[in-house]
PDB file of C-alpha atoms in Angstrom:
ATOM      1  CA  ILE A 549     -36.339 -32.314  18.534  1.00 97.00           C
ATOM      2  CA  ALA A 550     -33.801 -31.669  21.448  1.00 97.00           C
ATOM      3  CA  GLN A 551     -30.101 -31.699  22.261  1.00 95.00           C
ATOM      4  CA  ASN A 552     -28.775 -33.267  25.046  1.00 95.00           C
ATOM      5  CA  ALA A 553     -25.324 -33.926  25.406  1.00 94.00           C
ATOM      6  CA  ARG A 554     -22.190 -31.967  24.216  1.00 91.00           C
ATOM      7  CA  GLN A 555     -19.641 -33.433  22.005  1.00 88.00           C
ATOM      8  CA  VAL A 556     -16.552 -33.778  23.711  1.00 86.00           C
ATOM      9  CA  ALA A 557     -15.866 -37.438  22.788  1.00 86.00           C
ATOM     10  CA  VAL A 558     -12.775 -36.379  20.602  1.00 94.00           C
ATOM     11  CA  ASN A 559      -9.276 -34.093  21.447  1.00 95.00           C
ATOM     12  CA  LEU A 560      -6.881 -32.901  19.155  1.00 97.00           C
ATOM     13  CA  MET A 561      -2.798 -34.241  20.397  1.00 98.00           C
ATOM     14  CA  VAL A 562      -0.342 -32.956  20.283  1.00 98.00           C
ATOM     15  CA  LYS A 563       3.361 -34.598  21.875  1.00 97.00           C
ATOM     16  CA  SER A 564       4.642 -32.543  24.797  1.00 96.00           C
ATOM     17  CA  ASP A 565       7.603 -31.062  22.665  1.00 97.00           C
ATOM     18  CA  SER A 566       5.109 -30.021  19.960  1.00 97.00           C
ATOM     19  CA  PRO A 567       5.632 -26.225  19.138  1.00 97.00           C
ATOM     20  CA  LEU A 568       2.611 -25.323  19.068  1.00 98.00           C
ATOM     21  CA  LEU A 569       2.459 -25.172  22.705  1.00 97.00           C
ATOM     22  CA  ALA A 570       4.382 -22.539  22.471  1.00 96.00           C
ATOM     23  CA  GLN A 571       1.265 -20.181  22.339  1.00 96.00           C
ATOM     24  CA  GLN A 572      -1.948 -20.802  23.874  1.00 97.00           C
ATOM     25  CA  ASP A 573      -4.835 -17.948  23.980  1.00 97.00           C
ATOM     26  CA  GLU A 574      -7.507 -17.065  26.526  1.00 96.00           C
ATOM     27  CA  ASN A 575      -9.483 -19.719  25.639  1.00 96.00           C
ATOM     28  CA  GLY A 576      -6.776 -22.751  26.335  1.00 96.00           C
ATOM     29  CA  VAL A 577      -6.281 -23.388  22.881  1.00 98.00           C
ATOM     30  CA  TYR A 578      -2.917 -24.040  21.984  1.00 98.00           C
ATOM     31  CA  GLY A 579      -1.601 -22.749  18.274  1.00 97.00           C
ATOM     32  CA  SER A 580      -1.236 -19.957  16.168  1.00 97.00           C
ATOM     33  CA  ALA A 581      -1.459 -19.973  12.122  1.00 97.00           C
ATOM     34  CA  ASP A 582       1.973 -19.380  11.465  1.00 97.00           C
ATOM     35  CA  LEU A 583       2.927 -22.563  13.752  1.00 97.00           C
ATOM     36  CA  ILE A 584       0.526 -25.172  12.126  1.00 98.00           C
ATOM     37  CA  ARG A 585       0.693 -24.579   8.400  1.00 98.00           C
ATOM     38  CA  GLY A 586       2.113 -27.306   6.943  1.00 97.00           C
ATOM     39  CA  MET A 587       1.561 -29.875   9.614  1.00 98.00           C
ATOM     40  CA  THR A 588       0.227 -33.039   9.245  1.00 98.00           C
ATOM     41  CA  ILE A 589      -2.453 -34.050  11.042  1.00 98.00           C
ATOM     42  CA  MET A 590      -4.608 -37.936  10.857  1.00 98.00           C
ATOM     43  CA  GLY A 591      -8.082 -38.550  11.728  1.00 96.00           C
ATOM     44  CA  PRO A 592     -10.621 -40.051  10.236  1.00 96.00           C
ATOM     45  CA  SER A 593     -12.619 -38.143   7.175  1.00 93.00           C
ATOM     46  CA  GLY A 594     -16.086 -37.489   6.757  1.00 89.00           C
ATOM     47  CA  THR A 595     -16.917 -37.830  11.267  1.00 90.00           C
ATOM     48  CA  TYR A 596     -16.794 -35.285  13.692  1.00 91.00           C
ATOM     49  CA  ALA A 597     -13.128 -35.810  14.237  1.00 94.00           C
ATOM     50  CA  HIS A 598     -12.629 -34.161  10.384  1.00 94.00           C
ATOM     51  CA  TYR A 599     -14.967 -31.650  11.573  1.00 94.00           C
ATOM     52  CA  LEU A 600     -13.225 -30.758  14.513  1.00 95.00           C
ATOM     53  CA  ILE A 601      -9.861 -30.513  12.101  1.00 96.00           C
ATOM     54  CA  ILE A 602     -11.698 -27.250  10.149  1.00 95.00           C
ATOM     55  CA  GLY A 603     -13.122 -26.129  13.167  1.00 94.00           C
ATOM     56  CA  TYR A 604      -9.319 -26.261  14.664  1.00 96.00           C
ATOM     57  CA  LEU A 605      -8.169 -24.260  11.387  1.00 97.00           C
ATOM     58  CA  ASN A 606     -10.490 -22.140  10.904  1.00 95.00           C
ATOM     59  CA  TYR A 607     -10.588 -20.368  14.270  1.00 96.00           C
ATOM     60  CA  PHE A 608      -7.353 -19.525  13.266  1.00 97.00           C
ATOM     61  CA  GLY A 609      -7.992 -18.158   9.963  1.00 97.00           C
ATOM     62  CA  LEU A 610      -7.014 -21.278   8.570  1.00 97.00           C
ATOM     63  CA  THR A 611      -8.275 -24.126   6.058  1.00 95.00           C
ATOM     64  CA  ILE A 612      -7.857 -27.796   5.336  1.00 94.00           C
ATOM     65  CA  ASP A 613      -5.351 -26.600   2.606  1.00 96.00           C
ATOM     66  CA  ASP A 614      -3.070 -24.753   4.734  1.00 98.00           C
ATOM     67  CA  VAL A 615      -2.375 -28.734   6.163  1.00 98.00           C
ATOM     68  CA  ASN A 616      -1.390 -31.865   5.055  1.00 98.00           C
ATOM     69  CA  TYR A 617      -4.467 -34.094   6.465  1.00 97.00           C
ATOM     70  CA  VAL A 618      -4.293 -37.423   6.124  1.00 97.00           C
ATOM     71  CA  ASN A 619      -7.589 -40.161   6.463  1.00 97.00           C
ATOM     72  CA  MET A 620      -6.960 -42.755   9.093  1.00 96.00           C
ATOM     73  CA  GLU A 621      -9.402 -43.807  11.296  1.00 95.00           C
ATOM     74  CA  TYR A 622      -8.851 -43.686  15.291  1.00 94.00           C
ATOM     75  CA  PRO A 623      -6.869 -46.273  15.940  1.00 93.00           C
ATOM     76  CA  GLN A 624      -4.339 -46.306  12.921  1.00 95.00           C
ATOM     77  CA  ALA A 625      -3.957 -42.892  13.426  1.00 95.00           C
ATOM     78  CA  MET A 626      -3.215 -43.479  17.307  1.00 93.00           C
ATOM     79  CA  GLN A 627      -0.379 -46.361  16.288  1.00 94.00           C
ATOM     80  CA  ALA A 628       0.713 -44.266  13.722  1.00 96.00           C
ATOM     81  CA  PHE A 629       1.364 -40.833  15.644  1.00 96.00           C
ATOM     82  CA  GLU A 630       3.198 -43.148  18.777  1.00 94.00           C
ATOM     83  CA  LEU A 631       5.350 -44.284  16.368  1.00 95.00           C
ATOM     84  CA  GLY A 632       6.730 -41.368  15.222  1.00 95.00           C
ATOM     85  CA  ASP A 633       4.406 -39.376  12.567  1.00 96.00           C
ATOM     86  CA  GLY A 634       2.380 -37.042  12.161  1.00 97.00           C
ATOM     87  CA  ASP A 635       2.226 -33.862  14.324  1.00 98.00           C
ATOM     88  CA  ILE A 636      -1.573 -33.652  15.618  1.00 98.00           C
ATOM     89  CA  CYS A 637      -3.686 -37.196  15.888  1.00 98.00           C
ATOM     90  CA  CYS A 638      -7.450 -37.023  16.529  1.00 97.00           C
ATOM     91  CA  MET A 639      -7.773 -39.632  19.795  1.00 95.00           C
ATOM     92  CA  GLN A 640     -10.935 -40.733  20.747  1.00 92.00           C
ATOM     93  CA  ASN A 641     -12.974 -41.369  24.118  1.00 89.00           C
ATOM     94  CA  PRO A 642     -11.830 -43.152  26.334  1.00 86.00           C
ATOM     95  CA  ASN A 643      -8.459 -43.399  24.679  1.00 87.00           C
ATOM     96  CA  VAL A 644      -7.964 -39.429  25.215  1.00 90.00           C
ATOM     97  CA  TYR A 645      -7.685 -40.050  28.523  1.00 89.00           C
ATOM     98  CA  ASP A 646      -5.157 -42.777  28.741  1.00 88.00           C
ATOM     99  CA  ALA A 647      -2.912 -40.397  25.960  1.00 92.00           C
ATOM    100  CA  LYS A 648      -3.161 -37.994  28.684  1.00 92.00           C
ATOM    101  CA  GLN A 649      -1.581 -39.986  30.938  1.00 91.00           C
ATOM    102  CA  LYS A 650       0.844 -40.811  28.187  1.00 92.00           C
ATOM    103  CA  GLY A 651       2.091 -37.634  28.436  1.00 95.00           C
ATOM    104  CA  TYR A 652       0.173 -36.158  25.103  1.00 97.00           C
ATOM    105  CA  VAL A 653      -1.903 -32.941  25.442  1.00 97.00           C
ATOM    106  CA  SER A 654      -5.122 -31.424  24.256  1.00 96.00           C
ATOM    107  CA  LEU A 655      -4.737 -28.230  21.711  1.00 97.00           C
ATOM    108  CA  GLY A 656      -8.088 -26.866  23.287  1.00 95.00           C
ATOM    109  CA  ASP A 657     -11.851 -27.729  24.465  1.00 92.00           C
ATOM    110  CA  PRO A 658     -13.700 -29.258  21.274  1.00 92.00           C
ATOM    111  CA  ALA A 659     -16.693 -27.273  22.965  1.00 88.00           C
ATOM    112  CA  VAL A 660     -15.054 -24.299  22.502  1.00 91.00           C
ATOM    113  CA  VAL A 661     -13.099 -24.584  19.245  1.00 92.00           C
ATOM    114  CA  ALA A 662     -15.734 -27.111  17.802  1.00 91.00           C
ATOM    115  CA  PRO A 663     -18.968 -26.791  19.301  1.00 88.00           C
ATOM    116  CA  MET A 664     -21.747 -29.477  18.316  1.00 90.00           C
ATOM    117  CA  TYR A 665     -24.124 -30.852  20.315  1.00 93.00           C
ATOM    118  CA  GLU A 666     -25.366 -35.170  20.249  1.00 92.00           C
ATOM    119  CA  ASN A 667     -29.089 -34.865  18.694  1.00 93.00           C
ATOM    120  CA  LEU A 668     -32.415 -36.417  19.430  1.00 96.00           C
ATOM    121  CA  VAL A 669     -34.434 -37.308  16.944  1.00 95.00           C
ATOM    122  CA  CYS A 670     -37.773 -38.447  16.355  1.00 96.00           C
ATOM    123  CA  SER A 671     -39.862 -40.153  13.619  1.00 96.00           C
ATOM    124  CA  GLY A 672     -42.328 -38.138  11.621  1.00 96.00           C
ATOM    125  CA  LYS A 673     -45.493 -40.115  12.550  1.00 97.00           C
ATOM    126  CA  ILE A 674     -44.997 -39.591  16.443  1.00 97.00           C
ATOM    127  CA  TYR A 675     -44.443 -36.523  16.047  1.00 97.00           C
ATOM    128  CA  ALA A 676     -47.717 -35.965  13.801  1.00 97.00           C
ATOM    129  CA  GLU A 677     -49.315 -38.136  15.667  1.00 98.00           C
ATOM    130  CA  ASP A 678     -48.678 -38.305  19.843  1.00 98.00           C
ATOM    131  CA  PRO A 679     -46.133 -35.782  19.735  1.00 97.00           C
ATOM    132  CA  ASP A 680     -47.301 -35.993  24.166  1.00 97.00           C
ATOM    133  CA  THR A 681     -45.401 -38.833  24.048  1.00 97.00           C
ATOM    134  CA  VAL A 682     -41.923 -36.877  22.083  1.00 98.00           C
ATOM    135  CA  VAL A 683     -42.466 -35.142  25.343  1.00 98.00           C
ATOM    136  CA  LYS A 684     -42.571 -37.312  27.471  1.00 98.00           C
ATOM    137  CA  PHE A 685     -39.132 -38.820  26.164  1.00 97.00           C
ATOM    138  CA  LEU A 686     -37.686 -36.214  26.452  1.00 98.00           C
ATOM    139  CA  LYS A 687     -38.649 -35.733  30.690  1.00 98.00           C
ATOM    140  CA  VAL A 688     -37.672 -39.310  30.840  1.00 98.00           C
ATOM    141  CA  VAL A 689     -34.307 -38.067  29.218  1.00 97.00           C
ATOM    142  CA  TYR A 690     -33.161 -34.908  31.374  1.00 98.00           C
ATOM    143  CA  ARG A 691     -34.347 -36.620  34.660  1.00 97.00           C
ATOM    144  CA  ALA A 692     -31.213 -39.461  33.938  1.00 97.00           C
ATOM    145  CA  GLN A 693     -28.963 -36.659  32.554  1.00 96.00           C
ATOM    146  CA  GLU A 694     -29.673 -34.617  36.209  1.00 96.00           C
ATOM    147  CA  ASP A 695     -29.397 -37.672  38.224  1.00 97.00           C
ATOM    148  CA  PHE A 696     -26.127 -38.319  36.782  1.00 97.00           C
ATOM    149  CA  LEU A 697     -25.341 -34.976  36.663  1.00 97.00           C
ATOM    150  CA  LYS A 698     -25.954 -35.214  40.603  1.00 96.00           C
ATOM    151  CA  ASP A 699     -24.102 -38.239  40.914  1.00 97.00           C
ATOM    152  CA  ASP A 700     -20.364 -39.045  39.241  1.00 96.00           C
ATOM    153  CA  LYS A 701     -20.466 -42.512  40.830  1.00 96.00           C
ATOM    154  CA  LEU A 702     -23.464 -43.209  39.455  1.00 97.00           C
ATOM    155  CA  ALA A 703     -22.548 -41.389  35.585  1.00 96.00           C
ATOM    156  CA  ALA A 704     -19.079 -43.297  35.672  1.00 95.00           C
ATOM    157  CA  GLU A 705     -20.825 -46.397  36.196  1.00 96.00           C
ATOM    158  CA  TRP A 706     -23.272 -46.400  33.423  1.00 96.00           C
ATOM    159  CA  LEU A 707     -20.742 -44.962  30.696  1.00 94.00           C
ATOM    160  CA  GLY A 708     -18.437 -47.990  32.209  1.00 94.00           C
ATOM    161  CA  LYS A 709     -21.330 -50.125  31.267  1.00 95.00           C
ATOM    162  CA  TYR A 710     -21.943 -48.806  27.848  1.00 94.00           C
ATOM    163  CA  TYR A 711     -18.385 -48.978  27.219  1.00 92.00           C
ATOM    164  CA  GLU A 712     -18.276 -52.661  28.281  1.00 93.00           C
ATOM    165  CA  LYS A 713     -21.424 -52.989  25.613  1.00 94.00           C
ATOM    166  CA  VAL A 714     -19.687 -51.626  22.812  1.00 91.00           C
ATOM    167  CA  GLY A 715     -16.384 -53.091  22.789  1.00 90.00           C
ATOM    168  CA  TYR A 716     -14.289 -50.412  24.326  1.00 85.00           C
ATOM    169  CA  GLN A 717     -11.248 -50.724  26.675  1.00 84.00           C
ATOM    170  CA  ALA A 718     -11.516 -48.389  29.398  1.00 87.00           C
ATOM    171  CA  SER A 719     -10.202 -48.151  32.849  1.00 91.00           C
ATOM    172  CA  GLU A 720     -12.104 -46.344  35.684  1.00 92.00           C
ATOM    173  CA  GLU A 721     -10.245 -43.372  35.810  1.00 92.00           C
ATOM    174  CA  ALA A 722     -10.362 -42.293  32.359  1.00 91.00           C
ATOM    175  CA  VAL A 723     -13.771 -43.457  32.709  1.00 93.00           C
ATOM    176  CA  MET A 724     -14.343 -40.731  35.271  1.00 94.00           C
ATOM    177  CA  ASP A 725     -11.999 -38.482  33.835  1.00 90.00           C
ATOM    178  CA  GLU A 726     -14.231 -37.812  31.302  1.00 90.00           C
ATOM    179  CA  VAL A 727     -17.460 -38.130  33.757  1.00 92.00           C
ATOM    180  CA  GLN A 728     -16.351 -34.892  35.830  1.00 91.00           C
ATOM    181  CA  ASN A 729     -13.446 -32.987  33.305  1.00 87.00           C
ATOM    182  CA  GLN A 730     -15.696 -33.532  30.314  1.00 86.00           C
ATOM    183  CA  LYS A 731     -19.015 -33.075  31.318  1.00 88.00           C
ATOM    184  CA  PRO A 732     -20.938 -33.444  28.660  1.00 91.00           C
ATOM    185  CA  LEU A 733     -24.282 -33.698  29.521  1.00 95.00           C
ATOM    186  CA  LEU A 734     -26.731 -31.561  29.556  1.00 96.00           C
ATOM    187  CA  SER A 735     -29.494 -30.682  32.405  1.00 97.00           C
ATOM    188  CA  LEU A 736     -32.665 -29.256  30.644  1.00 98.00           C
ATOM    189  CA  ALA A 737     -31.862 -25.478  31.727  1.00 97.00           C
ATOM    190  CA  GLU A 738     -28.747 -25.697  29.903  1.00 96.00           C
ATOM    191  CA  ALA A 739     -30.751 -27.600  26.657  1.00 97.00           C
ATOM    192  CA  ALA A 740     -32.779 -24.851  27.308  1.00 97.00           C
ATOM    193  CA  GLN A 741     -30.589 -22.497  26.067  1.00 95.00           C
ATOM    194  CA  VAL A 742     -28.922 -23.555  22.654  1.00 92.00           C
ATOM    195  CA  PRO A 743     -30.342 -23.548  19.623  1.00 94.00           C
ATOM    196  CA  VAL A 744     -32.129 -27.171  18.684  1.00 95.00           C
ATOM    197  CA  GLY A 745     -30.715 -28.459  15.683  1.00 93.00           C
ATOM    198  CA  GLU A 746     -27.809 -25.225  15.094  1.00 92.00           C
ATOM    199  CA  SER A 747     -25.265 -28.103  15.098  1.00 89.00           C
ATOM    200  CA  LEU A 748     -27.236 -30.649  12.638  1.00 91.00           C
ATOM    201  CA  VAL A 749     -27.575 -28.124  10.176  1.00 94.00           C
ATOM    202  CA  ASP A 750     -24.120 -27.155  10.617  1.00 92.00           C
ATOM    203  CA  THR A 751     -23.328 -30.630  10.123  1.00 91.00           C
ATOM    204  CA  ALA A 752     -25.499 -31.627   7.511  1.00 94.00           C
ATOM    205  CA  LYS A 753     -23.311 -28.036   5.717  1.00 94.00           C
ATOM    206  CA  PHE A 754     -19.948 -29.984   6.469  1.00 91.00           C
ATOM    207  CA  MET A 755     -21.512 -33.136   5.051  1.00 91.00           C
ATOM    208  CA  GLN A 756     -23.095 -31.121   2.064  1.00 94.00           C
ATOM    209  CA  ASP A 757     -19.225 -28.880   1.529  1.00 91.00           C
ATOM    210  CA  LEU A 758     -17.496 -32.797   1.629  1.00 88.00           C
ATOM    211  CA  GLY A 759     -20.005 -33.934  -1.222  1.00 91.00           C
ATOM    212  CA  LEU A 760     -21.568 -36.318   0.925  1.00 90.00           C
ATOM    213  CA  ILE A 761     -25.027 -35.265   0.939  1.00 93.00           C
ATOM    214  CA  GLU A 762     -27.188 -33.053  -2.158  1.00 96.00           C
ATOM    215  CA  GLU A 763     -28.223 -29.395  -0.638  1.00 96.00           C
ATOM    216  CA  SER A 764     -31.945 -30.544  -1.022  1.00 97.00           C
ATOM    217  CA  GLN A 765     -31.002 -32.655   1.513  1.00 97.00           C
ATOM    218  CA  THR A 766     -29.293 -29.876   3.518  1.00 96.00           C
ATOM    219  CA  LYS A 767     -32.303 -28.161   3.398  1.00 97.00           C
ATOM    220  CA  GLN A 768     -34.488 -31.292   4.573  1.00 96.00           C
ATOM    221  CA  VAL A 769     -32.475 -31.159   7.857  1.00 95.00           C
ATOM    222  CA  GLU A 770     -32.813 -27.544   8.412  1.00 96.00           C
ATOM    223  CA  GLU A 771     -37.026 -27.607   7.697  1.00 96.00           C
ATOM    224  CA  ASN A 772     -37.288 -31.108  10.006  1.00 96.00           C
ATOM    225  CA  VAL A 773     -35.833 -28.593  12.917  1.00 97.00           C
ATOM    226  CA  CYS A 774     -38.667 -28.474  15.147  1.00 96.00           C
ATOM    227  CA  PRO A 775     -38.135 -27.285  18.766  1.00 97.00           C
ATOM    228  CA  ASP A 776     -41.571 -26.878  20.031  1.00 97.00           C
ATOM    229  CA  LEU A 777     -41.998 -30.331  22.374  1.00 98.00           C
ATOM    230  CA  LEU A 778     -39.032 -29.487  23.883  1.00 98.00           C
ATOM    231  CA  LYS A 779     -40.137 -25.763  24.585  1.00 98.00           C
ATOM    232  CA  LYS A 780     -43.430 -27.659  26.402  1.00 97.00           C
ATOM    233  CA  LEU A 781     -41.365 -29.694  27.775  1.00 98.00           C
ATOM    234  CA  CYS A 782     -39.629 -26.175  29.262  1.00 98.00           C
ATOM    235  CA  GLU A 783     -42.539 -24.407  29.737  1.00 97.00           C
ATOM    236  CA  GLU A 784     -44.252 -28.069  31.987  1.00 96.00           C
ATOM    237  CA  SER A 785     -41.045 -27.851  34.163  1.00 97.00           C
ATOM    238  CA  GLY A 786     -41.088 -24.287  34.685  1.00 97.00           C
ATOM    239  CA  VAL A 787     -37.793 -24.078  32.956  1.00 97.00           C
ATOM    240  CA  GLU A 788     -36.886 -20.789  31.078  1.00 96.00           C
ATOM    241  CA  TRP A 789     -36.313 -20.929  27.485  1.00 96.00           C
ATOM    242  CA  LYS A 790     -33.957 -19.330  26.170  1.00 92.00           C
ATOM    243  CA  GLN A 791     -33.781 -19.691  22.361  1.00 85.00           C
TER     244      GLN A 791
END
C-alpha cells in the first residue's frame, strides 16, 4: 500500500587501498568493469545484500558470473574481510559507521546503485472491509516520520532504542550518522513521488531469478500492489500525487 523508507542499511565496503577507489563517477560510485571483474565479494545470499551486489555489478555492465561471489552472513563476512579475505564485503548498519571509522570505504550510495524501498503492507481483509482505518494508519506513520525528519536528536533516540531492542550494539555516533547522512525515512511528499510497489515487484523478480519463488507468485505480488489508499491520503493532506 505504500513505501516509507529508502533501503540504505547495507553498503558495499572496501579497504582504503582497494584499486576500485582509483575511479569514481559523477554519481559518487567507485569502480569500473575492468577493475571489478574477477574480484571476490562476500555477503548473505537471498537478501538485500545479494540484490545490492547484483545491482552494483549491473551498474557497470557485469553479472554475478563475472566475480567470485561468496555466500556468508554479515558477521562472518566482516570477520573474514578484516582477516584479509575478499575484495568487497557487504556490511550492515550500524556496523557501516564503525567500518568507516576503521578506514573502510563505501563503494557508493546503495540508493543509487540498487534502489529499493521498505514497504508498508496490510491484509486483504482490512483493505477490502475498512480502508479508512488503513488510511489513518498511513497518516500516523508519515506524521511520525516527518517528526523524525525535523528532529535528528529525536530520530537518533528512537533508532538507538530500536537497535537496543533487537540486540545490536550501536554507538550514539553510529546512530546519528545513519540519521543525518543516510536519511532513510520518506516524508509523505517524497512517498508520493515513488511508484508504490515497484521495488517490491523488483524484489519478487529477483527472488524468482534465484529460484526461491515461482512466476505465479511474482504475478501475485504485482496484482496486490494497491496505491489508491496512499493517493487518498495525499489528496486529503494536500500533497501532490506524482505517480
